[in-house]
Every structure is written in structure tokens, then in C-alpha cells.
Coordinates of N, CA and C in Angstrom, one line a residue:
M1 N 71.7 32.5 -66.8 CA 72.0 31.0 -66.7 C 72.4 30.7 -65.3
T2 N 72.1 29.5 -64.9 CA 72.4 29.0 -63.6 C 73.2 27.7 -63.7
T3 N 74.2 27.5 -62.8 CA 75.0 26.3 -62.8 C 74.3 25.3 -61.9
F4 N 73.9 24.2 -62.4 CA 73.4 23.1 -61.6 C 74.3 21.9 -61.5
V5 N 74.5 21.4 -60.3 CA 75.2 20.1 -60.1 C 74.1 19.0 -60.2
I6 N 74.2 18.1 -61.2 CA 73.2 17.1 -61.4 C 73.8 15.7 -61.1
T7 N 73.1 14.9 -60.3 CA 73.5 13.5 -60.1 C 72.6 12.6 -61.0
V8 N 73.3 11.8 -61.8 CA 72.6 10.9 -62.6 C 73.0 9.5 -62.1
P9 N 72.1 8.7 -61.6 CA 72.4 7.4 -61.1 C 72.2 6.4 -62.2
G10 N 72.8 5.2 -62.0 CA 72.6 4.2 -63.0 C 73.1 2.8 -62.5
T11 N 73.0 1.8 -63.4 CA 73.5 0.5 -63.1 C 74.2 -0.1 -64.3
F12 N 75.4 -0.5 -64.1 CA 76.1 -1.2 -65.2 C 75.7 -2.7 -65.1
V13 N 75.3 -3.2 -66.2 CA 74.9 -4.6 -66.2 C 76.0 -5.4 -67.0
T14 N 77.1 -4.8 -67.2 CA 78.3 -5.4 -67.7 C 79.5 -5.0 -66.9
D15 N 80.6 -5.8 -67.0 CA 81.8 -5.4 -66.3 C 82.3 -4.1 -66.7
V16 N 82.9 -3.4 -65.7 CA 83.5 -2.1 -66.0 C 85.0 -2.2 -65.7
T17 N 85.8 -2.1 -66.7 CA 87.3 -2.2 -66.5 C 87.8 -0.9 -66.0
D18 N 89.0 -0.9 -65.5 CA 89.7 0.3 -65.1 C 89.9 1.2 -66.3
A19 N 90.2 0.7 -67.4 CA 90.4 1.5 -68.7 C 89.1 2.2 -69.1
S20 N 87.9 1.4 -69.1 CA 86.7 2.0 -69.5 C 86.2 3.1 -68.5
R21 N 86.5 2.8 -67.2 CA 86.1 3.8 -66.2 C 86.9 5.1 -66.4
A22 N 88.2 5.0 -66.6 CA 89.1 6.1 -66.9 C 88.6 6.9 -68.1
A23 N 88.3 6.2 -69.2 CA 87.8 6.8 -70.4 C 86.5 7.6 -70.2
L24 N 85.6 7.0 -69.4 CA 84.4 7.7 -69.1 C 84.6 8.9 -68.3
E25 N 85.5 8.9 -67.3 CA 85.8 10.0 -66.5 C 86.4 11.1 -67.4
R26 N 87.3 10.8 -68.3 CA 87.9 11.8 -69.2 C 86.9 12.4 -70.1
R27 N 85.9 11.7 -70.6 CA 84.8 12.3 -71.4 C 84.0 13.3 -70.6
L28 N 83.8 13.0 -69.3 CA 82.9 13.9 -68.5 C 83.7 15.0 -67.8
A29 N 85.0 14.9 -67.8 CA 85.8 15.8 -67.0 C 85.5 17.3 -67.1
T30 N 85.1 17.7 -68.3 CA 84.9 19.1 -68.6 C 83.6 19.6 -67.9
Q31 N 82.7 18.7 -67.5 CA 81.5 19.0 -66.8 C 81.6 18.9 -65.3
H32 N 82.9 18.8 -64.8 CA 83.1 18.6 -63.4 C 84.1 19.7 -63.0
T33 N 83.6 20.9 -62.6 CA 84.5 22.0 -62.4 C 84.4 22.6 -61.0
D34 N 84.6 23.8 -60.9 CA 84.8 24.5 -59.5 C 83.7 24.1 -58.5
L35 N 82.5 24.3 -58.9 CA 81.4 24.1 -57.9 C 81.4 22.7 -57.4
S36 N 81.4 21.7 -58.2 CA 81.3 20.3 -57.7 C 82.6 19.9 -57.1
E37 N 83.7 20.3 -57.6 CA 85.0 20.0 -57.0 C 85.2 20.7 -55.6
S38 N 84.7 21.9 -55.4 CA 84.8 22.6 -54.2 C 83.9 21.9 -53.1
E39 N 82.9 21.3 -53.5 CA 82.0 20.6 -52.6 C 82.5 19.2 -52.3
G40 N 83.6 18.8 -52.9 CA 84.2 17.5 -52.7 C 83.5 16.3 -53.3
L41 N 82.7 16.6 -54.4 CA 82.0 15.6 -55.1 C 82.8 14.8 -56.1
D42 N 82.7 13.5 -56.1 CA 83.4 12.7 -57.1 C 82.6 12.8 -58.4
L43 N 83.3 12.8 -59.5 CA 82.7 12.8 -60.8 C 81.9 11.5 -61.0
L44 N 82.6 10.4 -60.7 CA 82.0 9.1 -61.0 C 82.2 8.2 -59.7
T45 N 81.1 7.7 -59.2 CA 81.2 6.7 -58.1 C 80.6 5.4 -58.5
L46 N 81.5 4.4 -58.4 CA 81.0 3.0 -58.7 C 80.8 2.3 -57.4
N47 N 79.7 1.6 -57.2 CA 79.4 0.8 -56.0 C 79.4 -0.7 -56.3
D48 N 79.3 -1.4 -55.2 CA 79.2 -2.9 -55.4 C 77.8 -3.1 -56.1
G49 N 77.8 -4.2 -56.9 CA 76.5 -4.5 -57.6 C 76.3 -3.8 -58.9
G50 N 77.3 -3.0 -59.3 CA 77.2 -2.3 -60.6 C 76.5 -1.0 -60.6
T51 N 76.0 -0.6 -59.4 CA 75.4 0.7 -59.4 C 76.4 1.8 -59.4
F52 N 76.0 3.0 -60.0 CA 77.0 4.1 -60.1 C 76.2 5.4 -60.0
S53 N 76.9 6.5 -59.8 CA 76.4 7.8 -59.9 C 77.4 8.7 -60.6
V54 N 76.9 9.6 -61.4 CA 77.8 10.6 -62.1 C 77.3 12.0 -61.6
R55 N 78.2 12.8 -61.1 CA 77.9 14.2 -60.7 C 78.6 15.1 -61.6
L56 N 77.8 16.0 -62.3 CA 78.4 16.9 -63.2 C 77.6 18.2 -63.2
E57 N 78.3 19.3 -63.7 CA 77.7 20.6 -63.8 C 77.1 20.9 -65.1
V58 N 76.0 21.5 -65.1 CA 75.3 21.9 -66.4 C 74.8 23.3 -66.2
E59 N 75.1 24.1 -67.2 CA 74.5 25.5 -67.3 C 73.1 25.4 -68.0
A60 N 72.1 25.9 -67.3 CA 70.8 25.9 -67.9 C 69.9 27.0 -67.3
T61 N 68.8 27.2 -67.9 CA 67.9 28.2 -67.4 C 67.0 27.7 -66.3
D62 N 66.8 26.4 -66.2 CA 66.0 25.9 -65.1 C 66.4 24.4 -64.9
R63 N 65.8 23.9 -63.8 CA 66.1 22.5 -63.4 C 65.8 21.5 -64.4
Y64 N 64.7 21.6 -65.1 CA 64.3 20.6 -66.1 C 65.3 20.5 -67.2
E65 N 65.7 21.7 -67.7 CA 66.7 21.7 -68.8 C 68.0 21.2 -68.3
A66 N 68.4 21.5 -67.1 CA 69.7 21.0 -66.5 C 69.7 19.4 -66.4
E67 N 68.6 18.9 -66.0 CA 68.5 17.4 -65.9 C 68.5 16.8 -67.2
L68 N 67.8 17.3 -68.2 CA 67.8 16.8 -69.6 C 69.2 16.8 -70.1
G69 N 69.9 18.0 -69.9 CA 71.2 18.1 -70.4 C 72.2 17.2 -69.8
A70 N 72.1 16.9 -68.5 CA 73.0 16.0 -67.8 C 72.8 14.6 -68.3
V71 N 71.5 14.2 -68.5 CA 71.3 12.8 -68.9 C 71.8 12.6 -70.4
G72 N 71.7 13.7 -71.2 CA 72.2 13.6 -72.5 C 73.7 13.5 -72.5
L73 N 74.4 14.3 -71.7 CA 75.9 14.2 -71.6 C 76.3 12.9 -71.1
V74 N 75.7 12.3 -70.1 CA 76.1 11.0 -69.6 C 75.8 9.9 -70.6
S75 N 74.7 10.0 -71.3 CA 74.4 9.0 -72.3 C 75.4 9.0 -73.4
T76 N 75.7 10.2 -73.9 CA 76.7 10.3 -75.0 C 78.1 9.8 -74.5
A77 N 78.5 10.2 -73.3 CA 79.8 9.8 -72.8 C 79.9 8.2 -72.7
L78 N 78.8 7.6 -72.2 CA 78.8 6.2 -72.1 C 78.9 5.5 -73.5
R79 N 78.1 6.0 -74.4 CA 78.2 5.5 -75.8 C 79.5 5.6 -76.4
E80 N 80.1 6.8 -76.2 CA 81.5 7.1 -76.8 C 82.6 6.3 -76.2
T81 N 82.3 5.8 -75.0 CA 83.4 4.9 -74.3 C 83.1 3.4 -74.5
G82 N 82.1 3.1 -75.3 CA 81.9 1.7 -75.6 C 80.8 1.0 -74.9
F83 N 80.0 1.7 -74.1 CA 78.9 1.1 -73.4 C 77.6 1.3 -74.2
A84 N 76.9 0.2 -74.6 CA 75.7 0.3 -75.3 C 74.6 0.7 -74.2
E85 N 73.5 1.2 -74.7 CA 72.4 1.7 -73.9 C 72.0 0.6 -72.9
E86 N 71.9 -0.6 -73.3 CA 71.5 -1.7 -72.4 C 72.6 -2.2 -71.4
D87 N 73.8 -1.7 -71.6 CA 74.9 -2.0 -70.7 C 75.0 -1.1 -69.5
A88 N 74.4 0.1 -69.6 CA 74.4 1.0 -68.5 C 73.0 1.7 -68.4
L89 N 72.2 1.2 -67.5 CA 70.8 1.7 -67.4 C 70.9 3.0 -66.5
L90 N 70.3 4.0 -67.0 CA 70.3 5.3 -66.2 C 69.0 5.5 -65.5
G91 N 69.1 6.0 -64.3 CA 67.9 6.4 -63.4 C 67.5 7.8 -63.6
A92 N 66.6 8.3 -62.8 CA 66.2 9.6 -62.8 C 67.2 10.6 -62.2
P93 N 67.5 11.7 -62.9 CA 68.5 12.6 -62.5 C 68.0 13.5 -61.3
A94 N 68.9 14.0 -60.5 CA 68.4 14.9 -59.4 C 69.4 16.0 -59.3
V95 N 68.8 17.2 -59.0 CA 69.7 18.4 -58.7 C 70.3 18.2 -57.3
T96 N 71.6 18.3 -57.2 CA 72.3 18.2 -55.9 C 73.1 19.4 -55.6
G97 N 73.0 20.4 -56.4 CA 73.6 21.7 -56.1 C 73.2 22.8 -57.1
I98 N 73.2 24.0 -56.7 CA 72.9 25.1 -57.5 C 73.8 26.3 -57.2
D99 N 74.3 26.9 -58.2 CA 75.1 28.1 -58.1 C 74.5 29.2 -59.0
S100 N 74.0 30.2 -58.3 CA 73.3 31.3 -59.1 C 73.6 32.6 -58.4
D101 N 73.5 33.7 -59.3 CA 73.7 35.0 -58.8 C 72.4 35.6 -58.2
L102 N 71.3 34.9 -58.2 CA 70.0 35.4 -57.7 C 70.0 35.5 -56.2

């Protein structure tokens, strides 16, 4: 298995409160560990205009599985923190880091 840091971009089309942001970060915190933290990557970045990016780590056999896993984790975390699918539109994920013994 390889550890991938995946960035999932998106756009909130609804207001994001400090409480909902904190809840989302708590839901995703277990996927933000040594690799992404040592690189100085923020778990969740909110920009003006409602755009955001989530950076998290996923263990997977390849890039495709890592990206699918990351989108699934972000989608679940958004839903569990009260954002409907149409409230937070997700973009295409991208690999932004790899940690492998190869």
C-alpha cells in the first residue's frame, strides 16, 4: 500500500459557519496525519467566493483508488456535518503527495 495525499477542491454554495467548518475538520482529522502535516498542508482551506480544498491522506494501491477513496471520505464528511450534496460541489481530485517504500 502507498500513502497518497489527495486534494479535493470544491465550492460551497451555502454559507459556512465557524461551527460547521470545525465539525467538518473534526470528521476529516484522522485522514490528516504525519505526511500532510510535515509538509505544512492545511486540512481545509476556505477561500473567498466559497471555494475550498481539502487535503487528506489515503492508503491505496494506486492513484485511481486513492482519488476515489478521498472523494468518498470528503462526501461522507460533508453529509455528516449537515451539507447536502448540492450545498458543496466537489471538483476533480488530484494527487499532491506520495509516500511509498518503493
